[in-house]
CSV table of C-alpha atoms and ligand atoms in Angstrom, one decimal:
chain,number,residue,atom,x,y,z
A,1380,UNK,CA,-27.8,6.1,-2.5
A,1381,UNK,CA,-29.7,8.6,-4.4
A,1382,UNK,CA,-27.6,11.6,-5.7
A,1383,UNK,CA,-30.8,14.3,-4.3
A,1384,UNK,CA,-30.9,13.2,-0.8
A,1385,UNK,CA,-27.8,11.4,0.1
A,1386,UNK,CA,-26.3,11.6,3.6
A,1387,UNK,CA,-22.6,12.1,3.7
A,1388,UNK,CA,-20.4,11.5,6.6
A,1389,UNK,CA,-16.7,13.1,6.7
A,1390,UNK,CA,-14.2,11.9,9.2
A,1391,UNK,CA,-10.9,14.2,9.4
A,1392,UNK,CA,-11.5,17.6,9.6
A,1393,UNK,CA,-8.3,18.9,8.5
A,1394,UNK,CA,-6.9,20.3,5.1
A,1395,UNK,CA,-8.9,17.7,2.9
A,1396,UNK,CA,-12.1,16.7,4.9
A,1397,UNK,CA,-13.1,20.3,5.8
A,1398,UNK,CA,-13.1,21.0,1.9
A,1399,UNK,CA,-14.8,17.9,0.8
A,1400,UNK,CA,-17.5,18.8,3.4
A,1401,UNK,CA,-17.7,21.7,2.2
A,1402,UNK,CA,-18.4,20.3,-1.9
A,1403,UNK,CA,-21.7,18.4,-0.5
A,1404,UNK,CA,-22.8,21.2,1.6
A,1405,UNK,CA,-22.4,23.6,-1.0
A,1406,UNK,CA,-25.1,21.2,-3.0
A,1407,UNK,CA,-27.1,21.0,-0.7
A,1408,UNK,CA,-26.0,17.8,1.3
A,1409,UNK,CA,-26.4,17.5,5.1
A,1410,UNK,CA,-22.9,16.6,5.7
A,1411,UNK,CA,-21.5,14.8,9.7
A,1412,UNK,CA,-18.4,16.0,10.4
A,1413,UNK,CA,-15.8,13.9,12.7
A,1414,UNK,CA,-12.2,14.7,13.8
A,1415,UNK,CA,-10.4,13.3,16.9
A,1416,UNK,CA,-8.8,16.8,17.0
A,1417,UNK,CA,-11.5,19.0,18.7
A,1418,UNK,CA,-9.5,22.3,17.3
A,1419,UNK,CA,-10.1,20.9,13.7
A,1420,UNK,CA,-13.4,20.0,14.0
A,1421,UNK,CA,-14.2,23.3,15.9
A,1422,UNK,CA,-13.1,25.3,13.1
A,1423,UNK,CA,-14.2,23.6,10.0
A,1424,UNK,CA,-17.5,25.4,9.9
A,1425,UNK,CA,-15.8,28.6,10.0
A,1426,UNK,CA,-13.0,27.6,7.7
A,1427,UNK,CA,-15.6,26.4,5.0
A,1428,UNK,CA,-17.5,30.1,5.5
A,1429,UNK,CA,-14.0,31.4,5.0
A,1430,UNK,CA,-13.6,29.6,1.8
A,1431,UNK,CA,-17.6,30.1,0.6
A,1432,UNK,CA,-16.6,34.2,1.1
A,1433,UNK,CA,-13.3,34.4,-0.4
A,1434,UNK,CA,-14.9,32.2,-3.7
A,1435,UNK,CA,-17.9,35.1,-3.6
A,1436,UNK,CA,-20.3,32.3,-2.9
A,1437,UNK,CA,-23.0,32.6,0.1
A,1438,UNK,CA,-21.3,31.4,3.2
A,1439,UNK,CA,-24.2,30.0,4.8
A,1440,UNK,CA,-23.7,26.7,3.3
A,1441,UNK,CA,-21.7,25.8,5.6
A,1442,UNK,CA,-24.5,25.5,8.4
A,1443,UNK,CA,-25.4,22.1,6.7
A,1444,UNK,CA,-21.8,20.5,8.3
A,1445,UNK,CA,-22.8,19.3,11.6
A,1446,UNK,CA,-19.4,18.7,13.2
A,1447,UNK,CA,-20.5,15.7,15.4
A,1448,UNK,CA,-18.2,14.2,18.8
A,1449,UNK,CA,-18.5,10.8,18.3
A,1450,UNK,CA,-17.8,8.7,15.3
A,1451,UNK,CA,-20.4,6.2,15.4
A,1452,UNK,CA,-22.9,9.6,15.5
A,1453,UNK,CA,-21.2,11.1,12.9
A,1454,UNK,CA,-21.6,8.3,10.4
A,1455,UNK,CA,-24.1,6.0,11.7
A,1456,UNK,CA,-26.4,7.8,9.4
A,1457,UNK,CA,-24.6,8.6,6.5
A,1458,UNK,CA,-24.9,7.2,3.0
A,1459,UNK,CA,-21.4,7.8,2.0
A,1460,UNK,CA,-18.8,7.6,4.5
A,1461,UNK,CA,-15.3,9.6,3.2
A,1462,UNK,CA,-12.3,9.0,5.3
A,1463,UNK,CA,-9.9,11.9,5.6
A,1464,UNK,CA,-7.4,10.8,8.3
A,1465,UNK,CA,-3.6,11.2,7.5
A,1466,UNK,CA,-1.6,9.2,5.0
A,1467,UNK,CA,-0.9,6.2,7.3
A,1468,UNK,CA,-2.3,2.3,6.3
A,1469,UNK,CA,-2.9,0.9,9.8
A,1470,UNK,CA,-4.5,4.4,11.3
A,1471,UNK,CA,-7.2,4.1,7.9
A,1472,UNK,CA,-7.1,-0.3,8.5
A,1473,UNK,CA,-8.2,0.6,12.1
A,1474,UNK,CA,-10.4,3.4,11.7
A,1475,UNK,CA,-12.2,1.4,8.7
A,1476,UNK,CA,-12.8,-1.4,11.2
A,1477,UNK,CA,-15.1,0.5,13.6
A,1478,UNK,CA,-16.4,2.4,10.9
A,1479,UNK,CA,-17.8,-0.4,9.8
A,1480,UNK,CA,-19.3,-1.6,12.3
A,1481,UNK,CA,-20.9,2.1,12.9
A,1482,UNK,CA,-22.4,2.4,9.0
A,1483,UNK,CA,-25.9,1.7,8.0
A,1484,UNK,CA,-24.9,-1.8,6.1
A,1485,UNK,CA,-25.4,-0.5,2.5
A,1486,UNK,CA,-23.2,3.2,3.2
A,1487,UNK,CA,-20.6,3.2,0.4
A,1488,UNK,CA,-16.7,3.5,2.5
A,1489,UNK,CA,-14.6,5.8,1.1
A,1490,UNK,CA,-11.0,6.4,1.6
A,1491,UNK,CA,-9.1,9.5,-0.2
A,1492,UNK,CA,-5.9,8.4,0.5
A,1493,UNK,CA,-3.5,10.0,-1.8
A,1494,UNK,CA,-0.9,7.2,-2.8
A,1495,UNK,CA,-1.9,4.0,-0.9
A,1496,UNK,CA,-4.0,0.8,-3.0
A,1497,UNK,CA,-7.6,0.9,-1.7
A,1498,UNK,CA,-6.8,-3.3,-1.6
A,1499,UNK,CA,-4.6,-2.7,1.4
A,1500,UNK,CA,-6.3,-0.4,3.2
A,1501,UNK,CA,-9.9,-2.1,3.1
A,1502,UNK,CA,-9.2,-6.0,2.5
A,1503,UNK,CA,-9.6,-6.5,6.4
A,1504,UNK,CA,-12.8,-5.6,6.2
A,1505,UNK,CA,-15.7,-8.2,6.2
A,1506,UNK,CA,-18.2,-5.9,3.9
A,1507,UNK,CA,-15.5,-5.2,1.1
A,1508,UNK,CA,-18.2,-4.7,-2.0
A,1509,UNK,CA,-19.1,-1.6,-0.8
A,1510,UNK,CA,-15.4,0.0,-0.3
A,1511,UNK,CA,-13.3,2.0,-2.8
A,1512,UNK,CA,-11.5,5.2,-3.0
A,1513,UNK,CA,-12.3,8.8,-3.6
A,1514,UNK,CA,-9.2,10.3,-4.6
A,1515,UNK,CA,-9.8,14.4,-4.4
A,1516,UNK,CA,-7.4,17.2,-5.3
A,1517,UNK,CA,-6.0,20.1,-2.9
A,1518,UNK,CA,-8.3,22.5,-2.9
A,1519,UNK,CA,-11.1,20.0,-3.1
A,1520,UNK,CA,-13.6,22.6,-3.8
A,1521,UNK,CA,-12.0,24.1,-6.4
A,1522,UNK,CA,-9.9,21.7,-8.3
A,1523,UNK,CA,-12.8,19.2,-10.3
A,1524,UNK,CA,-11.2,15.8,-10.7
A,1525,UNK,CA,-12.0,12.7,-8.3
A,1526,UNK,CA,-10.7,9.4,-9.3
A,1527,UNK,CA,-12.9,6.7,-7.8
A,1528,UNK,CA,-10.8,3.7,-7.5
A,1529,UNK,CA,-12.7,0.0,-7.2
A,1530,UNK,CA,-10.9,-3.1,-5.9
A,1531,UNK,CA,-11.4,-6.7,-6.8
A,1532,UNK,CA,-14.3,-6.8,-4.3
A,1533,UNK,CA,-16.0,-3.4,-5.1
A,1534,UNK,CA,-19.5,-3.8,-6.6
A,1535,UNK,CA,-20.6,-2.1,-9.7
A,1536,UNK,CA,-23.5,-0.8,-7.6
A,1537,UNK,CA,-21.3,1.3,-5.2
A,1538,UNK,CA,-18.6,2.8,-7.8
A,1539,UNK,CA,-21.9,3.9,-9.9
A,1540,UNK,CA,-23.9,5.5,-7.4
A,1541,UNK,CA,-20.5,6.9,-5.9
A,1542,UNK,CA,-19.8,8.7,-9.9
A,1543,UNK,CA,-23.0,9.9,-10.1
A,1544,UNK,CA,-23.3,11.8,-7.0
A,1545,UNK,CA,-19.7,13.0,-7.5
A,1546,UNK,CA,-21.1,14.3,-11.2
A,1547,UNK,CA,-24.4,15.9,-9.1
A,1548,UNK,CA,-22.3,18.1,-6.9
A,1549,UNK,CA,-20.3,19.4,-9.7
A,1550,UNK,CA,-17.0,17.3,-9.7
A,1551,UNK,CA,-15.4,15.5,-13.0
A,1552,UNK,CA,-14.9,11.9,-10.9
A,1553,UNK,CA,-13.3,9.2,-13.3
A,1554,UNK,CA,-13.0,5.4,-12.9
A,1555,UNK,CA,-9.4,4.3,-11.9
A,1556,UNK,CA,-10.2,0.6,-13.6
A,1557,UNK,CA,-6.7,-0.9,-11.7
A,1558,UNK,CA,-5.9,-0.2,-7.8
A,1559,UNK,CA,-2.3,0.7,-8.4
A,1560,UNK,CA,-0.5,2.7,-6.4
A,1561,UNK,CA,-1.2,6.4,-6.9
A,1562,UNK,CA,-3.8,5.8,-9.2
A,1563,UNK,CA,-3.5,7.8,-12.2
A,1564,UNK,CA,-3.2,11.4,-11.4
A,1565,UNK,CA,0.0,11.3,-8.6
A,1566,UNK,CA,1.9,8.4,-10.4
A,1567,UNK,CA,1.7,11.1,-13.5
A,1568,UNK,CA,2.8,14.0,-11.0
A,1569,UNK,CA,5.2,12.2,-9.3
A,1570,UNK,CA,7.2,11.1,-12.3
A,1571,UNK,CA,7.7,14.7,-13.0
A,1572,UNK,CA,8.8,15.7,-9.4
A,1573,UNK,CA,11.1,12.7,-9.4
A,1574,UNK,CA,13.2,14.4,-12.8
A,1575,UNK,CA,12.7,18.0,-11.2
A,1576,UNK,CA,14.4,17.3,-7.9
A,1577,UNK,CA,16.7,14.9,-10.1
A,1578,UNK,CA,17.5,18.1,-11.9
A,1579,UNK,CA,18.1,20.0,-9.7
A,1580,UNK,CA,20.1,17.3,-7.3
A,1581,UNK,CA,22.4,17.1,-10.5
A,1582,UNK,CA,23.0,20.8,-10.7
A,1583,UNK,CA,21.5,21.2,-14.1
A,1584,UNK,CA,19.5,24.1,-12.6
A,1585,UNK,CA,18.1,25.7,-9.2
A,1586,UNK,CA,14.8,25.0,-8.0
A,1587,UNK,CA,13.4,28.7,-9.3
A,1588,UNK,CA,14.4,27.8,-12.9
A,1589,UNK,CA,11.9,24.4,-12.4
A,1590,UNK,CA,9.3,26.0,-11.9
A,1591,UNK,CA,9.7,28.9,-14.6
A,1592,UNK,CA,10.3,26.2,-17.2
A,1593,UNK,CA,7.2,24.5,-16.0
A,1594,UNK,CA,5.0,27.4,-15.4
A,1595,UNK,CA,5.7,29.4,-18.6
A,1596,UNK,CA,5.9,26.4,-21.1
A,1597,UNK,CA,4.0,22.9,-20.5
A,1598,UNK,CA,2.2,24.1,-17.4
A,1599,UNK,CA,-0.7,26.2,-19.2
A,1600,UNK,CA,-0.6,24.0,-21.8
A,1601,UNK,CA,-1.8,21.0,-19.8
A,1602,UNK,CA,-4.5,23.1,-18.6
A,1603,UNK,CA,-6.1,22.7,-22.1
A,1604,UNK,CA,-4.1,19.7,-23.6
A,1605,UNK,CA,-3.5,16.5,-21.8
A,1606,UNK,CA,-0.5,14.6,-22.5
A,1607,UNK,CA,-2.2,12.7,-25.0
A,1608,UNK,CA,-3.3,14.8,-27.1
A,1609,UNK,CA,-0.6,16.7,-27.0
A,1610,UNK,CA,1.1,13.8,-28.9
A,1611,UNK,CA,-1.1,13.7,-31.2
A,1612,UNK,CA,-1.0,17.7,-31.7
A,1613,UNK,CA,2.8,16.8,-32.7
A,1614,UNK,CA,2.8,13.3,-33.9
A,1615,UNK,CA,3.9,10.0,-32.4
A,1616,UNK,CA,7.0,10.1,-35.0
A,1617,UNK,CA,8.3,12.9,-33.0
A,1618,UNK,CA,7.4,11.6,-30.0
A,1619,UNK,CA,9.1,8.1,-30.5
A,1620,UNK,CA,11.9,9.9,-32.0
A,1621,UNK,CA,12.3,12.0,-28.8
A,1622,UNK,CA,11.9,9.0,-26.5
A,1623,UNK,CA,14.6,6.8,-28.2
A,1624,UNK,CA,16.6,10.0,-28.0
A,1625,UNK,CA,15.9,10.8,-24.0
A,1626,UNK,CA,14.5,7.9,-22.0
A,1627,UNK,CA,17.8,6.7,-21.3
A,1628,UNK,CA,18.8,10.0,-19.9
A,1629,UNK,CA,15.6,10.1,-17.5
A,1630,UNK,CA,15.7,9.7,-13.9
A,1631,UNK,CA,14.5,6.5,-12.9
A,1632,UNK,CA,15.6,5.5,-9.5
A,1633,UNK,CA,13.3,2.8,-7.4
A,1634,UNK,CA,13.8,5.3,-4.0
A,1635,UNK,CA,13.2,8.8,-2.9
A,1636,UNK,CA,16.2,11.2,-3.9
A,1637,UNK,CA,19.2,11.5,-1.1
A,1638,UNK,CA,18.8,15.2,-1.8
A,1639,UNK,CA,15.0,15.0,-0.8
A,1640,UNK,CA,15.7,12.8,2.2
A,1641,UNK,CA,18.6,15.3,3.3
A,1642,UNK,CA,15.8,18.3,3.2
A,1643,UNK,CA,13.5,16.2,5.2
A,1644,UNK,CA,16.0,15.1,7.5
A,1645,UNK,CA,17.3,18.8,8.3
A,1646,UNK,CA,13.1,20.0,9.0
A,1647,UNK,CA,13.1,21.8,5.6
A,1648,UNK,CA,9.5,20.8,5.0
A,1649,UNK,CA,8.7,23.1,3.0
A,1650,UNK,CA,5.8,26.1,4.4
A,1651,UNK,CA,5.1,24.4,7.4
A,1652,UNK,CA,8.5,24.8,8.8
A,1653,UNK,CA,9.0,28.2,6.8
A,1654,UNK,CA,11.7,26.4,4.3
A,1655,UNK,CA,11.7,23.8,1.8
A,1656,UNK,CA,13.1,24.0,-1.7
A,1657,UNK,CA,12.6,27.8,-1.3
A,1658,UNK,CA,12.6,30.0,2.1
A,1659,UNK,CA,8.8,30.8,3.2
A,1660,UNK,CA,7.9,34.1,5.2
A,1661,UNK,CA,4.3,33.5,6.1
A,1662,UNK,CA,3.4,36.9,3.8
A,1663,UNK,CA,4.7,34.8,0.5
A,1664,UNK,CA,3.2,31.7,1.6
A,1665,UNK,CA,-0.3,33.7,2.1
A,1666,UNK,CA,0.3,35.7,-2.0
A,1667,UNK,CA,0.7,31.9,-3.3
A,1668,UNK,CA,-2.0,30.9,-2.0
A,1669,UNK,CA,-4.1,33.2,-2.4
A,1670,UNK,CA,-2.9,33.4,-6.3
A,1671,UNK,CA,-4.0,29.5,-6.4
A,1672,UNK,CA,-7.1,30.3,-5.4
A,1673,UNK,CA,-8.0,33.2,-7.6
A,1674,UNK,CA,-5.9,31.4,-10.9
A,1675,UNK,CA,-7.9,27.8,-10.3
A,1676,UNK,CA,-11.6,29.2,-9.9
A,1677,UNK,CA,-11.4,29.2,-13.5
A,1678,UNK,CA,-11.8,25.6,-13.7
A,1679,UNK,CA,-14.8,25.8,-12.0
A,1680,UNK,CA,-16.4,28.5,-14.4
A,1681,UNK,CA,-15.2,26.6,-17.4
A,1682,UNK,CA,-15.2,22.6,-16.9
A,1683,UNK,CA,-12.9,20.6,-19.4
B,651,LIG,N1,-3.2,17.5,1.3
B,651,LIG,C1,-3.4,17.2,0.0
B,651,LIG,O1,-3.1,17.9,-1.0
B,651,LIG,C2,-4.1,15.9,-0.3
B,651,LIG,C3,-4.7,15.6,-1.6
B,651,LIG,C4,-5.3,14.5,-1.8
B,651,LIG,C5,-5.4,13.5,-0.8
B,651,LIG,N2,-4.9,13.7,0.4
B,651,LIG,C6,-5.0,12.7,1.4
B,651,LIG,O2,-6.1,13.0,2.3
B,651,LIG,C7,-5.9,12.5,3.6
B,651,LIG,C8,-5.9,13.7,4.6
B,651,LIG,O3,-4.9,14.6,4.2
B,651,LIG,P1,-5.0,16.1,4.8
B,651,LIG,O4,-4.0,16.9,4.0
B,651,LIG,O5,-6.4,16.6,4.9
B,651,LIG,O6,-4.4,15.9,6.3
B,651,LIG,P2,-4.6,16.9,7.6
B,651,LIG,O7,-3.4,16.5,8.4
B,651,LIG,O8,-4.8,18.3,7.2
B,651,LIG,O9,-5.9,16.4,8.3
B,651,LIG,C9,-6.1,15.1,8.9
B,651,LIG,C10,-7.1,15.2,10.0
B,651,LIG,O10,-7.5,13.9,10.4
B,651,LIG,C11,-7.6,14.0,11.8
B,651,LIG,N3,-7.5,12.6,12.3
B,651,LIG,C12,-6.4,11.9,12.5
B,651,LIG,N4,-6.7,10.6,12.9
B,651,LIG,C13,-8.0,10.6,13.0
B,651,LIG,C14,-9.0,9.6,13.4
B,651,LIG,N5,-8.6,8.4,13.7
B,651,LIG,N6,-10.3,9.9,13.4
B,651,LIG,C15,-10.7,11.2,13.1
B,651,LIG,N7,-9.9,12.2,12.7
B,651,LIG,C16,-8.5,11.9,12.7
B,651,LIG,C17,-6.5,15.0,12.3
B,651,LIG,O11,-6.8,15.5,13.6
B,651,LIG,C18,-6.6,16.0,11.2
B,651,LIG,O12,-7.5,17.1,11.5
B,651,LIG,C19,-4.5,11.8,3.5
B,651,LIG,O13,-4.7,10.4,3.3
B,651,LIG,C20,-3.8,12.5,2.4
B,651,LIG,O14,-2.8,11.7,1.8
B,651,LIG,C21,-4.2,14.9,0.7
């Protein structure tokens, strides 16, 4: 696959695909398009021109997504196949399967599932060398970071030519070296979420007061100092000092929250159902968005 003229194939149209489709196209990648949802895949041409005009960047990129009917026409094609179906194993297991058999044999499989090992999603298949996963970040054409995550099958061949096309087309991809669960990036989000809803479950503070803490102290610092080298900014005495001190005090269950479960259970989902932690007219959901989007283009002007 050569990072000039590679082919890329899409399949799921919705919040993620549309944007990775639109990261190729943007480079100059023809790029097949596939959903099973004929609304989604109607719209993801207009949706990317949407995003292409709010960013300030020519729109007209987005005539090189072909949305395409049929799956084996969307990707028989393709050099690089990137699944974007929900967050379910045996949906991705089963699509994998006839994608498969669809792909030109040496078309690198990718799934960007968010949490689940690449190992259970692709060890049905017969042609496992050329699988991993392409984990992207919401907005996807925004946000740099892919982790590309090999199993014990993957070949060197496909996770190399997979990080250097990701590197041609602008993102930051790194090399997730074990297929653990959640890779690198959500297993170091999710540990903060867990103490956050812990915190607030424990009525140490409402869900508002999270969010100042995090967005007026740590938050912008991460932006420019990982965790890392943030330790070594204040030295790994005080660190192991404030570990010895904390840690036991740290949530730590092995399960979801009750209080989550409760939310979920009474439809508080968060915008999609208008409430969630906090209420959600559809005017403040459209300001925080649209703040995202304008605070986050930085990382595109200045990469890390
Ligand atoms: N939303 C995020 O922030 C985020 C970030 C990183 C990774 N992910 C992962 O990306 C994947 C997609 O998430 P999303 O947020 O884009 O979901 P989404 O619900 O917005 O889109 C999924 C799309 O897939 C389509 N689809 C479902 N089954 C299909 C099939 N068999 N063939 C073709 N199309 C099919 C649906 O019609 C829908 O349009 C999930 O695995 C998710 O965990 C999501």
């Amino acid at each position: 696959m050569s990072p000039s003229d590679a082919r890329v194939a899409v399949v799921g149209a919705g919040l993620m695909g549309h944007g990775i489709a639109q990261v190729f196209a943007r480079a100059g990648h023809e790029v097949r398009l596939f959903d099973l949802d004929p609304d989604a895949l109607g719209g993801a041409r207009d949706r990317i021109a949407e995003n292409l005009t709010a960013l300030g960047l020519d729109p007209s990129a987005a005539d090189r997504v072909q949305p395409v009917a049929d799956l084996a026409g969307a990707v028989g094609e393709a050099n690089l196949v990137i699944e974007c179906v929900r967050e379910d194993l045996s949906a991705k297991q089963r699509l994998f399967a006839e994608i498969e058999r669809h792909a030109k044999p040496d078309a690198v499989l990718a799934t960007n599932t968010s949490v689940i090992p690449i190992t259970r999603i692709m060890g049905g298949l017969a042609s496992r060398e050329r699988a991993l996963g392409t984990h992207w970040w919401n907005p996807p054409y925004i946000v740099p970071l892919v982790e590309v995550i090999g199993t014990e099958w993957t070949s060197g061949a496909a996770l190399d030519a997979t990080m250097e096309l990701l590197r041609a087309v602008g993102k930051v991809p790194v090399h997730v070296r074990r297929d653990v669960p959640g890779f690198i990036g959500n297993r170091l989000q999710h540990a903060l979420w867990r103490e956050a809803i812990a915190l607030v479950e424990d009525g140490v503070c409402d869900p508002a007061t999270i969010d100042l803490v995090v967005k007026s102290s740590f938050g912008p610092r991460l932006a420019v100092l990982g965790p890392m080298e943030n330790a070594d900014l204040v030295g790994l005495d005080l660190a192991l000092a404030v570990h010895r001190t904390l840690f036991p005090h740290l949530a730590n269950a092995g399960a979801p929250s009750p209080y989550l479960e409760r939310l979920v259970a009474e439809q508080r989902l968060g915008m999609k159902t208008g409430a969630g932690f906090y209420e959600w007219s559809a005017e403040r959901q459209q300001e925080v968005k649209s703040r995202l989007i304008r605070r986050l283009s930085y990382a595109e002007a200045e990469p890390v």
